[in-house]
mmCIF file of C-alpha atoms and ligand atoms in Angstrom:
data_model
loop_
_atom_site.group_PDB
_atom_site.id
_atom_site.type_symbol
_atom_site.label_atom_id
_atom_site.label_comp_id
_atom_site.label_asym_id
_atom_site.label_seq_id
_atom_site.Cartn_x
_atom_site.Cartn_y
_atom_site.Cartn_z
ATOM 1 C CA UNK A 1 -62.751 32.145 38.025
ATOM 2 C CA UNK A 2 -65.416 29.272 37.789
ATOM 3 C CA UNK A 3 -67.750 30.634 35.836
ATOM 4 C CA UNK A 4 -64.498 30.765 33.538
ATOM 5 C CA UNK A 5 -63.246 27.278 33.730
ATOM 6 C CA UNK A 6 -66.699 26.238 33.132
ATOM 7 C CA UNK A 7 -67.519 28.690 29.994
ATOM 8 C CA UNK A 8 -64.213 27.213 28.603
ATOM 9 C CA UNK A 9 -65.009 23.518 28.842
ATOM 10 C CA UNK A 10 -68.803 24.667 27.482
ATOM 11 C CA UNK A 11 -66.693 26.035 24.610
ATOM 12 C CA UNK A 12 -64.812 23.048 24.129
ATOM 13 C CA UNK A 13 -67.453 20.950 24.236
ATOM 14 C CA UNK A 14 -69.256 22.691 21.220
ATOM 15 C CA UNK A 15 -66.586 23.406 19.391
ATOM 16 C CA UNK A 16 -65.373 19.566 19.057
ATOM 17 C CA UNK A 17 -68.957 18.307 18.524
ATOM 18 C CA UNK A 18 -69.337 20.767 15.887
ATOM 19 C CA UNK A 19 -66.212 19.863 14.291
ATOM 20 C CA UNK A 20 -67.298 16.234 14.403
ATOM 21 C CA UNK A 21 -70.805 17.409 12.890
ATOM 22 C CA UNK A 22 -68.535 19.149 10.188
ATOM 23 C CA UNK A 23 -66.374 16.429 9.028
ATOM 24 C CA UNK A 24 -68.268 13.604 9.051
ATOM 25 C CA UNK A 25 -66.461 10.661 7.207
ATOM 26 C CA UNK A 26 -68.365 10.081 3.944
ATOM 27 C CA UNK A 27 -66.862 6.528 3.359
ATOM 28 C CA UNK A 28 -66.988 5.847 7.402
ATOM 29 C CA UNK A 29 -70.556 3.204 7.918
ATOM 30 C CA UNK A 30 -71.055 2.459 11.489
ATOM 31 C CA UNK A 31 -73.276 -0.241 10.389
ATOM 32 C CA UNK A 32 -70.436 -1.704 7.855
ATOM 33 C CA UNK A 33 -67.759 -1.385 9.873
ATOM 34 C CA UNK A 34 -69.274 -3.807 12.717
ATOM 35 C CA UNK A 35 -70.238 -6.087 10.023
ATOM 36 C CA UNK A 36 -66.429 -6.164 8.887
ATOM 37 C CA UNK A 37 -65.382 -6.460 12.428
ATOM 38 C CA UNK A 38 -68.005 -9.943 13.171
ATOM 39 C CA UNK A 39 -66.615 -11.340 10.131
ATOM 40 C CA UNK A 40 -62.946 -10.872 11.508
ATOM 41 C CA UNK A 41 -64.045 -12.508 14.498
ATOM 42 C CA UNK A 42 -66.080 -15.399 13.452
ATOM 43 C CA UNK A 43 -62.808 -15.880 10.981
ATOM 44 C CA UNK A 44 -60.288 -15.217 14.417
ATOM 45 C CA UNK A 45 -63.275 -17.611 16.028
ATOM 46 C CA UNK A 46 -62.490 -20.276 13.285
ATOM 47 C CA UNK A 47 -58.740 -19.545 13.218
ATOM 48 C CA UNK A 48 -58.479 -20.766 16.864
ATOM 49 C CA UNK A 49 -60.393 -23.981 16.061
ATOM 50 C CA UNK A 50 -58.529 -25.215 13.662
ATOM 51 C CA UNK A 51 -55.383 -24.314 16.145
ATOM 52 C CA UNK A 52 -56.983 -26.328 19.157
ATOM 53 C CA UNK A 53 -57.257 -29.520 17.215
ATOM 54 C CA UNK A 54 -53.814 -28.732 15.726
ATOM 55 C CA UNK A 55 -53.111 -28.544 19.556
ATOM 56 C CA UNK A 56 -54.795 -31.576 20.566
ATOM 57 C CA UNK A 57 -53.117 -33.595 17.717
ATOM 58 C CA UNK A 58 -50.245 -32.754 18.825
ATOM 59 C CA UNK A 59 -50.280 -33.109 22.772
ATOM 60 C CA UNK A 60 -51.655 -36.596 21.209
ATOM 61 C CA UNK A 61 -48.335 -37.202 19.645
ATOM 62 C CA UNK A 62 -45.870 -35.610 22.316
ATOM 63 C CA UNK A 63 -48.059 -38.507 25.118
ATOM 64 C CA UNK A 64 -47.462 -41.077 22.449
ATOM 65 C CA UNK A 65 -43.393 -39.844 21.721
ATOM 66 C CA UNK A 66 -43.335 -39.434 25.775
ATOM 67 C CA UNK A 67 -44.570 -43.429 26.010
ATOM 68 C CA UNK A 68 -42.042 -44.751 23.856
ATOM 69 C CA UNK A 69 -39.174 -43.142 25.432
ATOM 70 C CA UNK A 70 -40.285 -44.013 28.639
ATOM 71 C CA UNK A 71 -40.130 -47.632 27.580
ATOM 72 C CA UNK A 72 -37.119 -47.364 25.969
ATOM 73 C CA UNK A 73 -35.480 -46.030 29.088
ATOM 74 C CA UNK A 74 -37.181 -48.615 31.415
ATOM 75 C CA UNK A 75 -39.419 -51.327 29.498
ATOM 76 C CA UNK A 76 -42.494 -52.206 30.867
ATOM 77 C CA UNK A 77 -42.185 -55.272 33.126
ATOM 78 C CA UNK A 78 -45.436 -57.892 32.582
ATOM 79 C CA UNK A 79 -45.076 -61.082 34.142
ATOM 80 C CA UNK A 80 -47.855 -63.115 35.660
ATOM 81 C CA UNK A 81 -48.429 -66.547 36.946
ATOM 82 C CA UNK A 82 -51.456 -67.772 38.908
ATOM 83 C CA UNK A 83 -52.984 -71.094 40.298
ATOM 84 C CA UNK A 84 -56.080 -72.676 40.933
ATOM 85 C CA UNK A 85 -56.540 -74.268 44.355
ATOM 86 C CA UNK A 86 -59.219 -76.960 44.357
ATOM 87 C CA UNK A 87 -60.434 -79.823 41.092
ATOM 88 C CA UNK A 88 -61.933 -77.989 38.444
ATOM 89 C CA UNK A 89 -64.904 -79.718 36.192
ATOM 90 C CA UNK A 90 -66.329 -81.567 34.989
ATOM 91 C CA UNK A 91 -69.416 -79.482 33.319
ATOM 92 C CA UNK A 92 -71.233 -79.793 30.213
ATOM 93 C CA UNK A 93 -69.852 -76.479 29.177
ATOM 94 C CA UNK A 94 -66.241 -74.866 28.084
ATOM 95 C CA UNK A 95 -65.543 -72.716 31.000
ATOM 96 C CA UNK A 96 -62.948 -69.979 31.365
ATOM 97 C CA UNK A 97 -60.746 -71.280 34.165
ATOM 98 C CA UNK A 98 -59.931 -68.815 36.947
ATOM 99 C CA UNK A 99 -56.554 -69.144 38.378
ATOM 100 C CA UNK A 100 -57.409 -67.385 41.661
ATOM 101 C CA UNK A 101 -53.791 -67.791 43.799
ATOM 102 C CA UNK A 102 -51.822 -65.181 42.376
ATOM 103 C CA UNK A 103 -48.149 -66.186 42.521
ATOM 104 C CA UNK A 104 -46.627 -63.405 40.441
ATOM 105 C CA UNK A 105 -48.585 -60.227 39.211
ATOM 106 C CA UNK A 106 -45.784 -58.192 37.723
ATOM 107 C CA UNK A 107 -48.105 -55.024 36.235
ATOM 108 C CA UNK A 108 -51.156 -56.505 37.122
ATOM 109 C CA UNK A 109 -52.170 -57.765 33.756
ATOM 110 C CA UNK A 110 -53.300 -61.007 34.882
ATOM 111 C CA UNK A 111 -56.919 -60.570 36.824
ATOM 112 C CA UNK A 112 -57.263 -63.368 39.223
ATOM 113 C CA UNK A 113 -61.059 -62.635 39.691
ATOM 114 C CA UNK A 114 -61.778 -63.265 35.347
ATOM 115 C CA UNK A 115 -59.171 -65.739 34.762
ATOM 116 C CA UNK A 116 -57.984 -63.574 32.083
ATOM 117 C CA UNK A 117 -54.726 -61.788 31.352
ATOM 118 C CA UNK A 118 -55.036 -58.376 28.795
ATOM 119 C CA UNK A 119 -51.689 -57.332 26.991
ATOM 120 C CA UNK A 120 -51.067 -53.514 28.690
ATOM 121 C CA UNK A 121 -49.266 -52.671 25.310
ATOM 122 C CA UNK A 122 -48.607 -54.136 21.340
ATOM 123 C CA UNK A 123 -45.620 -56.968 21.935
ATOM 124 C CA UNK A 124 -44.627 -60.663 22.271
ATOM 125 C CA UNK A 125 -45.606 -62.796 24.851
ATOM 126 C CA UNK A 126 -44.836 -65.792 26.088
ATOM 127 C CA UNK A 127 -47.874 -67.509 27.263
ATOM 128 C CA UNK A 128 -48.268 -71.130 28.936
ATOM 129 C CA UNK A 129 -49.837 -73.467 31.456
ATOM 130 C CA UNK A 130 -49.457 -76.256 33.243
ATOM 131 C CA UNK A 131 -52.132 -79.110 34.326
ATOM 132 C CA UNK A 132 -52.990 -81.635 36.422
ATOM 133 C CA UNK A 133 -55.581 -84.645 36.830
ATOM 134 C CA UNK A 134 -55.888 -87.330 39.180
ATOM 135 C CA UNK A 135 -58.679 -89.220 38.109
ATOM 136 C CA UNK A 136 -59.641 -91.612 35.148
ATOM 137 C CA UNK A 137 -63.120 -90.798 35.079
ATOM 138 C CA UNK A 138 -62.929 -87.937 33.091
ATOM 139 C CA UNK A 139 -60.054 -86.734 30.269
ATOM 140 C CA UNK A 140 -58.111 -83.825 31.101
ATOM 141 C CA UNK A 141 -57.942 -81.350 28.389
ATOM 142 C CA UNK A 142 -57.581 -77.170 28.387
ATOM 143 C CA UNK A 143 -57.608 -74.835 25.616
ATOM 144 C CA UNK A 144 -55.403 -71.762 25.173
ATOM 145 C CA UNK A 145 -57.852 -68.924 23.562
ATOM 146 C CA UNK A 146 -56.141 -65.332 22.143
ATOM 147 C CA UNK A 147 -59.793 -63.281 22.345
ATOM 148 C CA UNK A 148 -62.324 -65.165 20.768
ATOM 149 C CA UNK A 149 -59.349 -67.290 18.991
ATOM 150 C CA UNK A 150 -58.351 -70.715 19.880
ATOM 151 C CA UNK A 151 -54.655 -71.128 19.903
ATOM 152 C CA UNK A 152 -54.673 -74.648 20.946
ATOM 153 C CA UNK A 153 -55.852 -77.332 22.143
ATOM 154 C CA UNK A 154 -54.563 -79.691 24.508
ATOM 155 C CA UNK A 155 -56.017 -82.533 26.197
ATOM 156 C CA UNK A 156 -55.213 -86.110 27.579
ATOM 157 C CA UNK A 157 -56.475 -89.222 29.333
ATOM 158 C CA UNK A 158 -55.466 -89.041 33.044
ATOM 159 C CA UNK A 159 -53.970 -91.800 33.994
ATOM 160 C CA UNK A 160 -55.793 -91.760 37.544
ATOM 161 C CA UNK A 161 -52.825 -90.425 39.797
ATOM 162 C CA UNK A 162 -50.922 -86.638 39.197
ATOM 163 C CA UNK A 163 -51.038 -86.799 35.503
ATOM 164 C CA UNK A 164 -49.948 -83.854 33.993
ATOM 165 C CA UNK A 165 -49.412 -81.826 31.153
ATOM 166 C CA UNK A 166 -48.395 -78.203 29.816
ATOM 167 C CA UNK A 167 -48.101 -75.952 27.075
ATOM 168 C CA UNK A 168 -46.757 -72.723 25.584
ATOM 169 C CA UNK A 169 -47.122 -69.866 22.891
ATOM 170 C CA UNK A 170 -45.079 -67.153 21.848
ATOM 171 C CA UNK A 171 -48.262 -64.619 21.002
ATOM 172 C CA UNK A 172 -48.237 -61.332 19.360
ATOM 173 C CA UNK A 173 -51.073 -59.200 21.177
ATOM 174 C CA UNK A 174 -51.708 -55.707 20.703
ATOM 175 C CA UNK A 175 -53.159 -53.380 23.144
ATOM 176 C CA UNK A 176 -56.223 -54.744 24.883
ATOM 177 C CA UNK A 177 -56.040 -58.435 23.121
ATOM 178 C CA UNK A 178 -56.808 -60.971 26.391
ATOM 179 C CA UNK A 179 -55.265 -64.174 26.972
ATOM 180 C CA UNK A 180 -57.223 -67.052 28.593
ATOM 181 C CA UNK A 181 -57.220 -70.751 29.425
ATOM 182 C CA UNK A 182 -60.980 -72.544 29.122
ATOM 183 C CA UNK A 183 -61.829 -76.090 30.629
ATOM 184 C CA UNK A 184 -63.407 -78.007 27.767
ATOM 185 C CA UNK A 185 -66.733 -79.298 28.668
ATOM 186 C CA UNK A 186 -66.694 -82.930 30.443
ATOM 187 C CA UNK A 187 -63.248 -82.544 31.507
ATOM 188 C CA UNK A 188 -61.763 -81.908 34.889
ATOM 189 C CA UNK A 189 -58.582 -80.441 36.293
ATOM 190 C CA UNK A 190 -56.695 -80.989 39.428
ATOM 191 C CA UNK A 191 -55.188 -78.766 42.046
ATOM 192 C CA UNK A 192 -54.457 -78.715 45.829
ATOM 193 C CA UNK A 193 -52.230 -76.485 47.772
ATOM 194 C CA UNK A 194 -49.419 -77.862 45.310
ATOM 195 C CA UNK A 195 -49.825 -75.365 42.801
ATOM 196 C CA UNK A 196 -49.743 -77.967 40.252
ATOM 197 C CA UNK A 197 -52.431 -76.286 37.701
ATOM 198 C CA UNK A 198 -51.221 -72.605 36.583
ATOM 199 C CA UNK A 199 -50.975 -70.345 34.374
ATOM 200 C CA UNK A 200 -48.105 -68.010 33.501
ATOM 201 C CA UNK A 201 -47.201 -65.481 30.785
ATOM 202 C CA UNK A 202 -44.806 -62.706 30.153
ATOM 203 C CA UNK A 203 -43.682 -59.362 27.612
ATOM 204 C CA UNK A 204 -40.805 -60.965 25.635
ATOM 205 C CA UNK A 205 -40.399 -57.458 24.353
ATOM 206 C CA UNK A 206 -42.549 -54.455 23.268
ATOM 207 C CA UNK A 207 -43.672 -53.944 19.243
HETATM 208 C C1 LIG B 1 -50.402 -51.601 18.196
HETATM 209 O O1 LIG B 1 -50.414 -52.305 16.990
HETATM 210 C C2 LIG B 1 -51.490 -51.948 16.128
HETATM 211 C C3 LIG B 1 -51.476 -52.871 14.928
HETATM 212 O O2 LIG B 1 -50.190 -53.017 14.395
HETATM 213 C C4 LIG B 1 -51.371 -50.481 15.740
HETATM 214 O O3 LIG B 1 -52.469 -50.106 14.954
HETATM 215 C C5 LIG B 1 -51.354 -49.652 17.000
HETATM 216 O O4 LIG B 1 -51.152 -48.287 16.688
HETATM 217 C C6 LIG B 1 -50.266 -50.107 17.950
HETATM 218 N N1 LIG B 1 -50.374 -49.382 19.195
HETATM 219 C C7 LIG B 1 -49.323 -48.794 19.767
HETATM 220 C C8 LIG B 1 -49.594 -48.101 21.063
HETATM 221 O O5 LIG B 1 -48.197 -48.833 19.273
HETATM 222 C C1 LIG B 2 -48.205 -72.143 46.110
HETATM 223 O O1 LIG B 2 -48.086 -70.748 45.806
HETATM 224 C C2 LIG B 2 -48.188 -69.940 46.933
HETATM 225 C C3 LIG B 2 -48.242 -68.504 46.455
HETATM 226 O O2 LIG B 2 -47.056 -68.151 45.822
HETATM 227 C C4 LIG B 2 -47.039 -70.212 47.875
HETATM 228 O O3 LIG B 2 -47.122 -69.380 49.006
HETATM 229 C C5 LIG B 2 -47.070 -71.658 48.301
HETATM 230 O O4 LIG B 2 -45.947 -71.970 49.082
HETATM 231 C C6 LIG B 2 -47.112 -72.564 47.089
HETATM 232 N N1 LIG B 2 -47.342 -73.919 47.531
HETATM 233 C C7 LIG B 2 -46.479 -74.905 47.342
HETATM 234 C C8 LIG B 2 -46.825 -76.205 47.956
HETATM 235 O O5 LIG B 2 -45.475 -74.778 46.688
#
């Protein structure tokens, strides 16, 4: 009964590597045929490149679609405004001033360790500030600066006791643009615990 099963499967064996050995495929080229099948995969390879940058682009666009509905459903709430605490100046340099007592950090665009506020997102802003002197010895002046831009210039002879003035800018920033106030050199500025010299800004609206 063994000796049968295995005479059978010896038969088998021959007979379907003989019929393999007797049709052999003229046309059929191992060597060609894995040649075809690289190039199908390097093209599938490149295929799938091109479709994870079509991806990426897209998951690029969906963040960016995502962004502007989320502000149109709740816009983006900047507002800042920030004093210093002590007389500022005077040096022989423009300095950046840095308002270090925050009073309002809506978003936390102003940084109170810089002095300088950076526009989270593309809008209008309303920028100002507000200074005091109280000494004659020295003018008071401060300049409003959009990056390395001057938007203006303001300055004034104290008139030796809590002189002050201020100013203001609607600015359009994009992304990333800072906002600063400088101390022109030889000029001072005047604070206490009165928060009398600040600086204050806030989105209008998104662009
Ligand atoms: C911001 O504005 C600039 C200039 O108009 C534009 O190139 C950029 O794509 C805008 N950024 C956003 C997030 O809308
Ligand atoms: C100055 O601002 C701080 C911080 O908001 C506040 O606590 C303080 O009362 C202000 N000082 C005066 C005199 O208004």
């Amino acid at each position: 009964m063994k000796a049968g099963v295995v005479l059978a499967l010896v038969f088998l064996l021959c007979n379907s590597s003989l019929q393999d050995a007797e049709t052999p495929d003229p046309k059929f080229d191992v060597n060609q045929e894995i040649i075809q099948l690289h190039d199908r995969v390097t093209r599938l390879k490149e295929d799938l490149k091109v479709m994870e940058k079509n991806n990426a682009a897209l998951r690029m666009r969906l963040a960016a679609a995502n962004l502007e509905l989320k502000n149109l459903k709740e816009p983006p709430k900047i507002a800042f405004s920030a004093a210093l605490t002590h007389p500022v100046g005077h040096y022989n340099v423009d300095i950046t001033l840095v308002y270090t007592k925050v009073i309002t950090n809506v978003g936390r665009a102003y940084n109170p360790v810089t002095g300088i506020f950076t526009a989270p997102l593309n809008g209008s802003y309303y920028i100002r500030f507000t200074s005091c002197d109280n000494t004659d010895s020295h003018g008071m002046a401060v300049d409003l600066y959009k990056n390395n831009e001057k938007m203006n210039g303001l300055s004034k002879y104290s008139n030796g006791f809590m002189t002050y003035f201020s100013g203001g800018l609607v600015i359009q920033l994009e992304a990333g643009d800072v906002v600063y106030t400088k101390l022109p050199a030889n000029s001072k500025l005047y604070d206490d615990a009165n928060n009398r010299t600040t600086f204050s800004g806030f989105l209008i609206f998104p662009m």
